[in-house]
Amino acid sequence: MKDPLLNISKIDMVFPTPKGDFTALKEVDLKINKGEFISLIGHSGCGKSTVLNVVAGLYQATKGGVLLNGREVNQPGPERAVVFQNHSLLPWLTAYENVELAVKQVFAKSKSAAEMKEWIEYNLKLVHMDHAMHKRPDEISGGMKQRVGIARALAMQPEVLLMDEPFGALDALTRAHMQDSLMEIQDELNNTVIMITHDVDEAVLLSDRIVMMTNGPAATIGEILDVKLERPRDRLALAEDPLYNQYRSAVLTFLYEKQRKVEEIGSAAKADVKSSEKKQAESA
Amino acid sequence: MSSLIAQLITRKNAPVVKAQLPTFLVNFLHAVLLPTIGILVFLLFWSVAANNIDTSLGKFPDPAAVAAQVGNLYDEHMESRAKEQAFYERQEKRNAARMAKDPNYVAKIRAYTGKETFVDQIFTSLITVMSGFLLAAVIAIPLGIAIGLSKALNTACNPIIQIFKPVSPLAWLPLVTMVVSALYVSDEPMFAKSFVVSMITVTLCCLWPMVINTSVGVASLNSDWVNVSRVLRLPALKHVQKIVLPASVPAIFTGMRLSLGIAWMVLIAAEMLAQNPGLGKFVWDEFQNGSSQSLSRIMTAVIVIGLIGFALDRTMLQLQRVLSWDKTTQVR
Ligand SMILES: Nc1ncnc2c1ncn2[C@@H]1O[C@H](COP(=O)(O)OP(=O)(O)OP(=O)(O)O)[C@@H](O)[C@H]1O
Ligand SMILES: [Mg+2]
């Protein structure tokens, strides 16, 4: 087998907290080939973002490490572009300028000013944002902001694109649009992608492999599901595809039978009641 | 008149009628009518109260007395200007005449030394407050950014800032006066000593709110934006220039507005205490003067001080609106 592009090698992540060390991840091990689309799925708080942040270099793994093209990475860099959950565009810059900041930084030596301009516009066009290039983030919708965030990441021409619940904050309709756009872009560019999601349909629709994580603490990879659906994929046709439904139920089974979170949800709910009671008492 | 107003107000609150009122009328009501009513009521109270207060310098000035005094002070200013011009014309003529008699004569030019008028004092105060404020901004903003960026620096500077922040300007004044007298010695000073003393006092007092607001703004930088910067591997200087500075613009402006308000209050007090030229000195001089006009002149000064303070604040707000990306800032 050829060497993987990205090798997440047995990483442990321990956070020092006031109450002692907290082991978030234990022996997370994953190899990703070039051009693969990977989804990370798991219950809230299991450590998905932590995995992504370690790959991005924003966190340093306590044990183990991440190899990109056989070389260890231990700081962030534009070859591992990140699309953050809440777009994180700089609000004082227009859509164009947000992408420009990235392009100017990455291609300072290799592109002329005219080439950079063309490249920025190309990427904004790719996410269908060319009509609102010169608007500021507060003048465009949530979905449009997320598109610009994706354009900014794509414009860095990353070797791995990391996305932390990129569509989590969007309504269902906009999310479907964005997924279609992403598949379109993926057809064209064939990027290597790791995407975190909470949405089972999204995971099956978009991924080549779905990585399912166990609950924390000391979360690790529970199962990996190969999704062998033909591309291009069409959400309507797939709804009736038995294979699609089989994948879907496999993920659901993992999440809701093997890794149920009943206990914690129960205690969390109790805590909620308690705190609201307290609030009432305070306000009275 | 007042019953009409009362009617309008109750109508506005009645939902059925309100639905029929065109929006522009409602807006007009809010923007013009209500403040006007407020001012009229205040004037009414003021004149009633004024007529019932007797002081050793006569009755407390009512709005009419202040209005008359405004005209008076303006006339005095114009008169003084005319005198000044006449003085220079006379001097020029005299010099020309002597030059004609004796070609070797070196003309002496004396400056006019009339008393500063109210209008002159206004400009003196404005220039002083702006200079002190700008000097403070030039020091405070870079300092605030540095403190906001470095936890160690913050821990080191915090006690000093917290101790100096609540110090009244009047406590600084004697020290500043002595230090300026000792250090600012030149035969032909570019600025008057009194100006430098007032300015530095203003600077010392409006430094702290700006430092604190800027540093808090920088320190509470959205961590996502920091991560964007890290992923892009922006060099330190570019990080400050492209991310930190624009991100803290709203906080910096908040600090600047706060400081300018403090600066204006501090300056008037400092001018009174130190007898430095400006509106504060005008008030003090009138108080010492103790003529029948004094109280109305002081009252005029009080209102002018208020109006200028208000204008300064609005100017800052307008500047903030134009320059800051955060358009959600509350306008109050
Ligand atoms: N900086 C940190 N310090 C201490 N504990 C942390 C830190 N970051 C994350 N954790 C803990 O690690 C665990 C995993 O967090 P993480 O954010 O990776 O979860 P997640 O799977 O992304 O959750 P979600 O789906 O809600 O985003 C959580 O229990 C969290 O409390
Ligand atoms: Mg997360």
Short mmCIF file of N, CA, C and O and ligand atoms in Angstrom, two decimals, chain A residues 15 17 22 24 43-50 59 165 198, ligand 1:
data_model
loop_
_atom_site.label_atom_id
_atom_site.label_comp_id
_atom_site.label_asym_id
_atom_site.label_seq_id
_atom_site.Cartn_x
_atom_site.Cartn_y
_atom_site.Cartn_z
N PHE A 15 -5.75 17.27 28.73
CA PHE A 15 -5.86 18.69 29.10
C PHE A 15 -5.64 18.83 30.59
O PHE A 15 -6.31 18.16 31.38
N THR A 17 -6.51 20.43 33.85
CA THR A 17 -7.63 21.26 34.34
C THR A 17 -7.45 21.48 35.83
O THR A 17 -6.65 20.78 36.47
N PHE A 22 -7.30 15.83 32.40
CA PHE A 22 -8.47 15.27 31.73
C PHE A 22 -8.03 14.68 30.41
O PHE A 22 -7.52 15.38 29.53
N ALA A 24 -8.76 13.61 27.05
CA ALA A 24 -9.83 13.77 26.06
C ALA A 24 -9.73 12.69 24.99
O ALA A 24 -10.72 12.07 24.62
N HIS A 43 -20.79 11.80 19.44
CA HIS A 43 -21.64 12.62 20.29
C HIS A 43 -20.93 13.90 20.69
O HIS A 43 -19.70 13.97 20.69
N SER A 44 -21.71 14.86 21.09
CA SER A 44 -21.17 16.15 21.50
C SER A 44 -20.19 15.98 22.67
O SER A 44 -20.48 15.25 23.60
N GLY A 45 -19.05 16.63 22.55
CA GLY A 45 -18.08 16.60 23.64
C GLY A 45 -17.17 15.39 23.63
O GLY A 45 -16.40 15.20 24.57
N CYS A 46 -17.23 14.55 22.58
CA CYS A 46 -16.40 13.34 22.60
C CYS A 46 -14.96 13.65 22.21
O CYS A 46 -14.06 12.92 22.59
N GLY A 47 -14.74 14.74 21.50
CA GLY A 47 -13.36 15.09 21.17
C GLY A 47 -13.08 15.25 19.69
O GLY A 47 -11.93 15.21 19.27
N LYS A 48 -14.12 15.46 18.91
CA LYS A 48 -13.93 15.62 17.46
C LYS A 48 -13.12 16.88 17.15
O LYS A 48 -12.16 16.85 16.37
N SER A 49 -13.53 17.97 17.78
CA SER A 49 -12.81 19.23 17.52
C SER A 49 -11.36 19.12 17.97
O SER A 49 -10.47 19.70 17.35
N THR A 50 -11.16 18.37 19.05
CA THR A 50 -9.79 18.21 19.54
C THR A 50 -8.92 17.51 18.49
O THR A 50 -7.80 17.94 18.23
N TYR A 59 -3.58 22.65 18.50
CA TYR A 59 -3.25 21.97 19.76
C TYR A 59 -2.06 21.07 19.50
O TYR A 59 -1.87 20.59 18.39
N GLU A 165 -17.69 21.21 11.70
CA GLU A 165 -19.13 21.46 11.57
C GLU A 165 -19.42 22.70 10.73
O GLU A 165 -20.02 23.67 11.20
N HIS A 198 -22.49 16.49 12.79
CA HIS A 198 -23.43 15.84 13.69
C HIS A 198 -24.53 15.14 12.92
O HIS A 198 -25.39 14.49 13.49
N1 LIG C 1 -8.77 23.54 26.08
C1 LIG C 1 -9.40 22.59 26.79
N2 LIG C 1 -9.17 22.44 28.11
C2 LIG C 1 -9.79 21.49 28.84
N3 LIG C 1 -10.67 20.62 28.34
C3 LIG C 1 -10.95 20.70 27.02
C4 LIG C 1 -10.35 21.69 26.18
N4 LIG C 1 -10.84 21.54 24.94
C5 LIG C 1 -11.70 20.53 25.00
N5 LIG C 1 -11.77 20.01 26.24
C6 LIG C 1 -12.60 18.86 26.66
O1 LIG C 1 -12.33 17.81 25.77
C7 LIG C 1 -13.52 17.13 25.43
C8 LIG C 1 -13.70 17.10 23.94
O2 LIG C 1 -13.95 18.40 23.46
P1 LIG C 1 -14.22 18.71 21.93
O3 LIG C 1 -14.43 20.16 21.80
O4 LIG C 1 -13.14 18.12 21.12
O5 LIG C 1 -15.58 17.95 21.67
P2 LIG C 1 -16.44 17.85 20.32
O6 LIG C 1 -16.57 16.43 19.99
O7 LIG C 1 -15.88 18.74 19.30
O8 LIG C 1 -17.84 18.39 20.82
P3 LIG C 1 -18.93 19.20 19.96
O9 LIG C 1 -19.55 18.23 19.06
O10 LIG C 1 -19.87 19.67 21.03
O11 LIG C 1 -18.22 20.30 19.27
C9 LIG C 1 -14.65 17.85 26.15
O12 LIG C 1 -15.00 17.11 27.28
C10 LIG C 1 -14.06 19.17 26.54
O13 LIG C 1 -14.60 19.58 27.76
#
